[in-house]
């Protein structure tokens, strides 16, 4: 059993995950900054003691300045930012220059880790998430690329569950792009009303259906450059379609993905394109699609925007933002978001392969 697996087990049993040795190995930047064995876990004060707050040793300081410390997630780090600003500006100049000529390249991570150390930690987090969410998958229901692109457009500003409750009626009435392209907008609006922004969404799905019909013979194209030209389709939607309908690697940089990779200090970038480029450098392309699912699953169930359940988080030993949320195991457990059915990650109607003989998720979260 890995140390993190032990930690997860400990969480399940109500004990805080054993962090000491694992934290030292997995988060060298934090350990180096603290100079102690992970004190950040223990007190309320520790909540604010994000890695960038502690005066950093020379090595960390150099890299952290180059990596825009003001992007740090803790309030303390934000407060510390102005003091570092002047020095930071000087040191970031070369990096900015490079970024202009090669936008896909990214600067050093805010954690101050070496690239190699960050790659190791990031991949370890992904391996742990893969164990926690072996059934991670796109949570939108679809049967073909057309349904997926429409469902993804509809998922803006609403839940996948809501979309899944809406699309059966839509696809029953308009099963192909040709059908939806000539639909009466008012009738489509009525169907899409529960998803919110239904007028704009109606315009998008009818528009993209027309484009598919007129420009692509009624087929969803399998190339990024074609997909992003469709009405209502940006890079995020395009990568969802490429990764899940065409098996082509793509990173889905949605709101959960952005929040979590910044908490994990994989990047200090705030723009989706830059986040995508930074994360792409940490993983082989073959990992991108499943990585996206793992991260999004974790963001939806445990690492929430406002109240991350740190005390019930199986990857806490690997997370520099531990303490941003509730650290008390009992209180944290109450913050876990379950779908109907009672287990984190369990779908309302999960495919049978995700279930064990008793009809429960094959590997529910230990913390559940
Ligand atoms: S829940 Fe807390 S410990 Fe877990 S990944 Fe999110 S911020 Fe880190």
PDB file of N, CA, C and O in Angstrom, residues 316-362:
ATOM      1  N   UNK A 316      -4.443  14.836   0.105  1.00  0.00           N
ATOM      2  CA  UNK A 316      -3.943  15.933   0.945  1.00  0.00           C
ATOM      3  C   UNK A 316      -2.422  15.910   1.105  1.00  0.00           C
ATOM      4  O   UNK A 316      -1.784  16.956   1.056  1.00  0.00           O
ATOM      5  N   UNK A 317      -1.810  14.735   1.263  1.00  0.00           N
ATOM      6  CA  UNK A 317      -0.349  14.744   1.452  1.00  0.00           C
ATOM      7  C   UNK A 317       0.421  15.297   0.259  1.00  0.00           C
ATOM      8  O   UNK A 317       1.594  15.609   0.383  1.00  0.00           O
ATOM      9  N   UNK A 318      -0.230  15.386  -0.871  1.00  0.00           N
ATOM     10  CA  UNK A 318       0.470  15.865  -2.066  1.00  0.00           C
ATOM     11  C   UNK A 318       0.071  17.291  -2.420  1.00  0.00           C
ATOM     12  O   UNK A 318       0.493  17.823  -3.447  1.00  0.00           O
ATOM     13  N   UNK A 319      -0.768  17.903  -1.589  1.00  0.00           N
ATOM     14  CA  UNK A 319      -1.381  19.178  -1.988  1.00  0.00           C
ATOM     15  C   UNK A 319      -0.825  20.366  -1.202  1.00  0.00           C
ATOM     16  O   UNK A 319      -0.963  20.432   0.015  1.00  0.00           O
ATOM     17  N   UNK A 320      -0.226  21.329  -1.897  1.00  0.00           N
ATOM     18  CA  UNK A 320       0.294  22.518  -1.225  1.00  0.00           C
ATOM     19  C   UNK A 320      -0.810  23.391  -0.645  1.00  0.00           C
ATOM     20  O   UNK A 320      -0.541  24.226   0.206  1.00  0.00           O
ATOM     21  N   UNK A 321      -2.050  23.205  -1.094  1.00  0.00           N
ATOM     22  CA  UNK A 321      -3.148  24.057  -0.620  1.00  0.00           C
ATOM     23  C   UNK A 321      -3.909  23.414   0.527  1.00  0.00           C
ATOM     24  O   UNK A 321      -4.965  23.913   0.920  1.00  0.00           O
ATOM     25  N   UNK A 322      -3.375  22.311   1.065  1.00  0.00           N
ATOM     26  CA  UNK A 322      -4.048  21.680   2.197  1.00  0.00           C
ATOM     27  C   UNK A 322      -4.275  22.735   3.278  1.00  0.00           C
ATOM     28  O   UNK A 322      -3.355  23.481   3.629  1.00  0.00           O
ATOM     29  N   UNK A 323      -5.477  22.789   3.798  1.00  0.00           N
ATOM     30  CA  UNK A 323      -5.790  23.785   4.814  1.00  0.00           C
ATOM     31  C   UNK A 323      -6.592  24.942   4.262  1.00  0.00           C
ATOM     32  O   UNK A 323      -7.101  25.753   5.026  1.00  0.00           O
ATOM     33  N   UNK A 324      -6.729  24.992   2.936  1.00  0.00           N
ATOM     34  CA  UNK A 324      -7.577  26.050   2.377  1.00  0.00           C
ATOM     35  C   UNK A 324      -9.038  25.786   2.720  1.00  0.00           C
ATOM     36  O   UNK A 324      -9.853  26.690   2.765  1.00  0.00           O
ATOM     37  N   UNK A 325      -9.336  24.526   2.940  1.00  0.00           N
ATOM     38  CA  UNK A 325     -10.697  24.155   3.334  1.00  0.00           C
ATOM     39  C   UNK A 325     -10.698  23.529   4.711  1.00  0.00           C
ATOM     40  O   UNK A 325      -9.697  23.577   5.432  1.00  0.00           O
ATOM     41  N   UNK A 326     -11.820  22.914   5.051  1.00  0.00           N
ATOM     42  CA  UNK A 326     -12.004  22.310   6.373  1.00  0.00           C
ATOM     43  C   UNK A 326     -11.017  21.161   6.570  1.00  0.00           C
ATOM     44  O   UNK A 326     -10.944  20.260   5.742  1.00  0.00           O
ATOM     45  N   UNK A 327     -10.276  21.182   7.671  1.00  0.00           N
ATOM     46  CA  UNK A 327      -9.301  20.118   7.906  1.00  0.00           C
ATOM     47  C   UNK A 327      -9.786  19.078   8.922  1.00  0.00           C
ATOM     48  O   UNK A 327      -9.214  18.002   9.014  1.00  0.00           O
ATOM     49  N   UNK A 328     -10.816  19.422   9.676  1.00  0.00           N
ATOM     50  CA  UNK A 328     -11.333  18.441  10.624  1.00  0.00           C
ATOM     51  C   UNK A 328     -11.995  17.303   9.845  1.00  0.00           C
ATOM     52  O   UNK A 328     -12.916  17.551   9.045  1.00  0.00           O
ATOM     53  N   UNK A 329     -11.535  16.063  10.030  1.00  0.00           N
ATOM     54  CA  UNK A 329     -12.047  14.961   9.210  1.00  0.00           C
ATOM     55  C   UNK A 329     -13.561  14.814   9.249  1.00  0.00           C
ATOM     56  O   UNK A 329     -14.199  14.599   8.222  1.00  0.00           O
ATOM     57  N   UNK A 330     -14.125  14.943  10.443  1.00  0.00           N
ATOM     58  CA  UNK A 330     -15.583  14.757  10.549  1.00  0.00           C
ATOM     59  C   UNK A 330     -16.347  15.849   9.805  1.00  0.00           C
ATOM     60  O   UNK A 330     -17.261  15.585   9.033  1.00  0.00           O
ATOM     61  N   UNK A 331     -15.912  17.102  10.030  1.00  0.00           N
ATOM     62  CA  UNK A 331     -16.587  18.221   9.364  1.00  0.00           C
ATOM     63  C   UNK A 331     -16.346  18.156   7.861  1.00  0.00           C
ATOM     64  O   UNK A 331     -17.227  18.456   7.065  1.00  0.00           O
ATOM     65  N   UNK A 332     -15.125  17.775   7.502  1.00  0.00           N
ATOM     66  CA  UNK A 332     -14.788  17.720   6.064  1.00  0.00           C
ATOM     67  C   UNK A 332     -15.634  16.668   5.360  1.00  0.00           C
ATOM     68  O   UNK A 332     -16.074  16.859   4.230  1.00  0.00           O
ATOM     69  N   UNK A 333     -15.855  15.565   6.044  1.00  0.00           N
ATOM     70  CA  UNK A 333     -16.627  14.480   5.410  1.00  0.00           C
ATOM     71  C   UNK A 333     -18.038  14.943   5.046  1.00  0.00           C
ATOM     72  O   UNK A 333     -18.611  14.520   4.063  1.00  0.00           O
ATOM     73  N   UNK A 334     -18.556  15.850   5.859  1.00  0.00           N
ATOM     74  CA  UNK A 334     -19.909  16.355   5.573  1.00  0.00           C
ATOM     75  C   UNK A 334     -19.931  17.241   4.333  1.00  0.00           C
ATOM     76  O   UNK A 334     -20.988  17.532   3.786  1.00  0.00           O
ATOM     77  N   UNK A 335     -18.761  17.704   3.922  1.00  0.00           N
ATOM     78  CA  UNK A 335     -18.701  18.582   2.747  1.00  0.00           C
ATOM     79  C   UNK A 335     -18.601  17.805   1.438  1.00  0.00           C
ATOM     80  O   UNK A 335     -18.746  18.374   0.363  1.00  0.00           O
ATOM     81  N   UNK A 336     -18.329  16.511   1.534  1.00  0.00           N
ATOM     82  CA  UNK A 336     -18.194  15.723   0.305  1.00  0.00           C
ATOM     83  C   UNK A 336     -19.505  15.757  -0.450  1.00  0.00           C
ATOM     84  O   UNK A 336     -20.578  15.657   0.150  1.00  0.00           O
ATOM     85  N   UNK A 337     -19.395  15.896  -1.746  1.00  0.00           N
ATOM     86  CA  UNK A 337     -20.630  15.945  -2.535  1.00  0.00           C
ATOM     87  C   UNK A 337     -20.895  14.593  -3.144  1.00  0.00           C
ATOM     88  O   UNK A 337     -20.084  14.069  -3.893  1.00  0.00           O
ATOM     89  N   UNK A 338     -21.998  14.069  -2.802  1.00  0.00           N
ATOM     90  CA  UNK A 338     -22.409  12.782  -3.323  1.00  0.00           C
ATOM     91  C   UNK A 338     -23.510  12.997  -4.344  1.00  0.00           C
ATOM     92  O   UNK A 338     -24.353  13.850  -4.171  1.00  0.00           O
ATOM     93  N   UNK A 339     -23.475  12.175  -5.343  1.00  0.00           N
ATOM     94  CA  UNK A 339     -24.651  12.173  -6.197  1.00  0.00           C
ATOM     95  C   UNK A 339     -25.666  11.239  -5.563  1.00  0.00           C
ATOM     96  O   UNK A 339     -25.315  10.488  -4.658  1.00  0.00           O
ATOM     97  N   UNK A 340     -26.889  11.281  -6.038  1.00  0.00           N
ATOM     98  CA  UNK A 340     -27.902  10.418  -5.445  1.00  0.00           C
ATOM     99  C   UNK A 340     -27.395   8.986  -5.472  1.00  0.00           C
ATOM    100  O   UNK A 340     -26.908   8.531  -6.482  1.00  0.00           O
ATOM    101  N   UNK A 341     -27.523   8.283  -4.402  1.00  0.00           N
ATOM    102  CA  UNK A 341     -27.012   6.928  -4.369  1.00  0.00           C
ATOM    103  C   UNK A 341     -26.015   6.782  -3.228  1.00  0.00           C
ATOM    104  O   UNK A 341     -25.808   5.704  -2.731  1.00  0.00           O
ATOM    105  N   UNK A 342     -25.417   7.880  -2.804  1.00  0.00           N
ATOM    106  CA  UNK A 342     -24.673   7.838  -1.565  1.00  0.00           C
ATOM    107  C   UNK A 342     -23.181   7.722  -1.635  1.00  0.00           C
ATOM    108  O   UNK A 342     -22.513   7.848  -0.633  1.00  0.00           O
ATOM    109  N   UNK A 343     -22.615   7.478  -2.798  1.00  0.00           N
ATOM    110  CA  UNK A 343     -21.174   7.336  -2.868  1.00  0.00           C
ATOM    111  C   UNK A 343     -20.579   8.421  -3.748  1.00  0.00           C
ATOM    112  O   UNK A 343     -21.123   8.724  -4.807  1.00  0.00           O
ATOM    113  N   UNK A 344     -19.467   8.997  -3.338  1.00  0.00           N
ATOM    114  CA  UNK A 344     -18.826   9.964  -4.209  1.00  0.00           C
ATOM    115  C   UNK A 344     -18.525   9.303  -5.540  1.00  0.00           C
ATOM    116  O   UNK A 344     -18.035   8.178  -5.581  1.00  0.00           O
ATOM    117  N   UNK A 345     -18.828   9.968  -6.587  1.00  0.00           N
ATOM    118  CA  UNK A 345     -18.491   9.428  -7.903  1.00  0.00           C
ATOM    119  C   UNK A 345     -19.559   8.534  -8.472  1.00  0.00           C
ATOM    120  O   UNK A 345     -19.526   8.192  -9.646  1.00  0.00           O
ATOM    121  N   UNK A 346     -20.509   8.133  -7.667  1.00  0.00           N
ATOM    122  CA  UNK A 346     -21.529   7.250  -8.208  1.00  0.00           C
ATOM    123  C   UNK A 346     -22.512   8.032  -9.066  1.00  0.00           C
ATOM    124  O   UNK A 346     -22.996   9.086  -8.662  1.00  0.00           O
ATOM    125  N   UNK A 347     -22.777   7.544 -10.210  1.00  0.00           N
ATOM    126  CA  UNK A 347     -23.730   8.236 -11.082  1.00  0.00           C
ATOM    127  C   UNK A 347     -25.143   7.775 -10.753  1.00  0.00           C
ATOM    128  O   UNK A 347     -25.354   6.791 -10.065  1.00  0.00           O
ATOM    129  N   UNK A 348     -26.085   8.521 -11.286  1.00  0.00           N
ATOM    130  CA  UNK A 348     -27.464   8.102 -11.068  1.00  0.00           C
ATOM    131  C   UNK A 348     -27.721   6.758 -11.727  1.00  0.00           C
ATOM    132  O   UNK A 348     -28.336   5.877 -11.174  1.00  0.00           O
ATOM    133  N   UNK A 349     -27.212   6.624 -12.920  1.00  0.00           N
ATOM    134  CA  UNK A 349     -27.357   5.355 -13.633  1.00  0.00           C
ATOM    135  C   UNK A 349     -25.997   4.913 -14.157  1.00  0.00           C
ATOM    136  O   UNK A 349     -25.722   5.006 -15.339  1.00  0.00           O
ATOM    137  N   UNK A 350     -25.132   4.485 -13.270  1.00  0.00           N
ATOM    138  CA  UNK A 350     -23.783   4.167 -13.707  1.00  0.00           C
ATOM    139  C   UNK A 350     -23.760   2.940 -14.609  1.00  0.00           C
ATOM    140  O   UNK A 350     -24.558   2.014 -14.410  1.00  0.00           O
ATOM    141  N   UNK A 351     -22.890   2.927 -15.591  1.00  0.00           N
ATOM    142  CA  UNK A 351     -22.759   1.721 -16.401  1.00  0.00           C
ATOM    143  C   UNK A 351     -22.442   0.535 -15.496  1.00  0.00           C
ATOM    144  O   UNK A 351     -21.790   0.688 -14.473  1.00  0.00           O
ATOM    145  N   UNK A 352     -22.900  -0.614 -15.874  1.00  0.00           N
ATOM    146  CA  UNK A 352     -22.731  -1.792 -15.024  1.00  0.00           C
ATOM    147  C   UNK A 352     -21.278  -2.084 -14.690  1.00  0.00           C
ATOM    148  O   UNK A 352     -20.955  -2.569 -13.630  1.00  0.00           O
ATOM    149  N   UNK A 353     -20.394  -1.742 -15.635  1.00  0.00           N
ATOM    150  CA  UNK A 353     -18.982  -2.064 -15.407  1.00  0.00           C
ATOM    151  C   UNK A 353     -18.408  -1.293 -14.217  1.00  0.00           C
ATOM    152  O   UNK A 353     -17.383  -1.664 -13.672  1.00  0.00           O
ATOM    153  N   UNK A 354     -19.078  -0.219 -13.802  1.00  0.00           N
ATOM    154  CA  UNK A 354     -18.575   0.535 -12.664  1.00  0.00           C
ATOM    155  C   UNK A 354     -19.060  -0.053 -11.349  1.00  0.00           C
ATOM    156  O   UNK A 354     -18.684   0.406 -10.286  1.00  0.00           O
ATOM    157  N   UNK A 355     -19.951  -1.016 -11.444  1.00  0.00           N
ATOM    158  CA  UNK A 355     -20.564  -1.531 -10.227  1.00  0.00           C
ATOM    159  C   UNK A 355     -20.036  -2.907  -9.857  1.00  0.00           C
ATOM    160  O   UNK A 355     -19.661  -3.701 -10.713  1.00  0.00           O
ATOM    161  N   UNK A 356     -20.003  -3.171  -8.572  1.00  0.00           N
ATOM    162  CA  UNK A 356     -19.641  -4.517  -8.148  1.00  0.00           C
ATOM    163  C   UNK A 356     -20.906  -5.369  -8.115  1.00  0.00           C
ATOM    164  O   UNK A 356     -21.995  -4.919  -8.499  1.00  0.00           O
ATOM    165  N   UNK A 357     -20.742  -6.601  -7.652  1.00  0.00           N
ATOM    166  CA  UNK A 357     -21.872  -7.527  -7.696  1.00  0.00           C
ATOM    167  C   UNK A 357     -23.060  -7.017  -6.882  1.00  0.00           C
ATOM    168  O   UNK A 357     -24.213  -7.319  -7.177  1.00  0.00           O
ATOM    169  N   UNK A 358     -22.768  -6.210  -5.862  1.00  0.00           N
ATOM    170  CA  UNK A 358     -23.842  -5.697  -5.019  1.00  0.00           C
ATOM    171  C   UNK A 358     -24.490  -4.437  -5.556  1.00  0.00           C
ATOM    172  O   UNK A 358     -25.327  -3.845  -4.895  1.00  0.00           O
ATOM    173  N   UNK A 359     -24.064  -4.014  -6.738  1.00  0.00           N
ATOM    174  CA  UNK A 359     -24.664  -2.826  -7.336  1.00  0.00           C
ATOM    175  C   UNK A 359     -24.074  -1.532  -6.824  1.00  0.00           C
ATOM    176  O   UNK A 359     -24.619  -0.457  -7.020  1.00  0.00           O
ATOM    177  N   UNK A 360     -22.927  -1.619  -6.127  1.00  0.00           N
ATOM    178  CA  UNK A 360     -22.284  -0.406  -5.619  1.00  0.00           C
ATOM    179  C   UNK A 360     -21.067  -0.115  -6.477  1.00  0.00           C
ATOM    180  O   UNK A 360     -20.547  -1.014  -7.147  1.00  0.00           O
ATOM    181  N   UNK A 361     -20.602   1.141  -6.452  1.00  0.00           N
ATOM    182  CA  UNK A 361     -19.428   1.453  -7.269  1.00  0.00           C
ATOM    183  C   UNK A 361     -18.282   0.502  -6.937  1.00  0.00           C
ATOM    184  O   UNK A 361     -18.066   0.176  -5.766  1.00  0.00           O
ATOM    185  N   UNK A 362     -17.615   0.044  -7.966  1.00  0.00           N
ATOM    186  CA  UNK A 362     -16.590  -0.974  -7.780  1.00  0.00           C
ATOM    187  C   UNK A 362     -15.531  -0.522  -6.784  1.00  0.00           C
ATOM    188  O   UNK A 362     -15.003  -1.304  -6.032  1.00  0.00           O
TER     189      UNK A 362
END
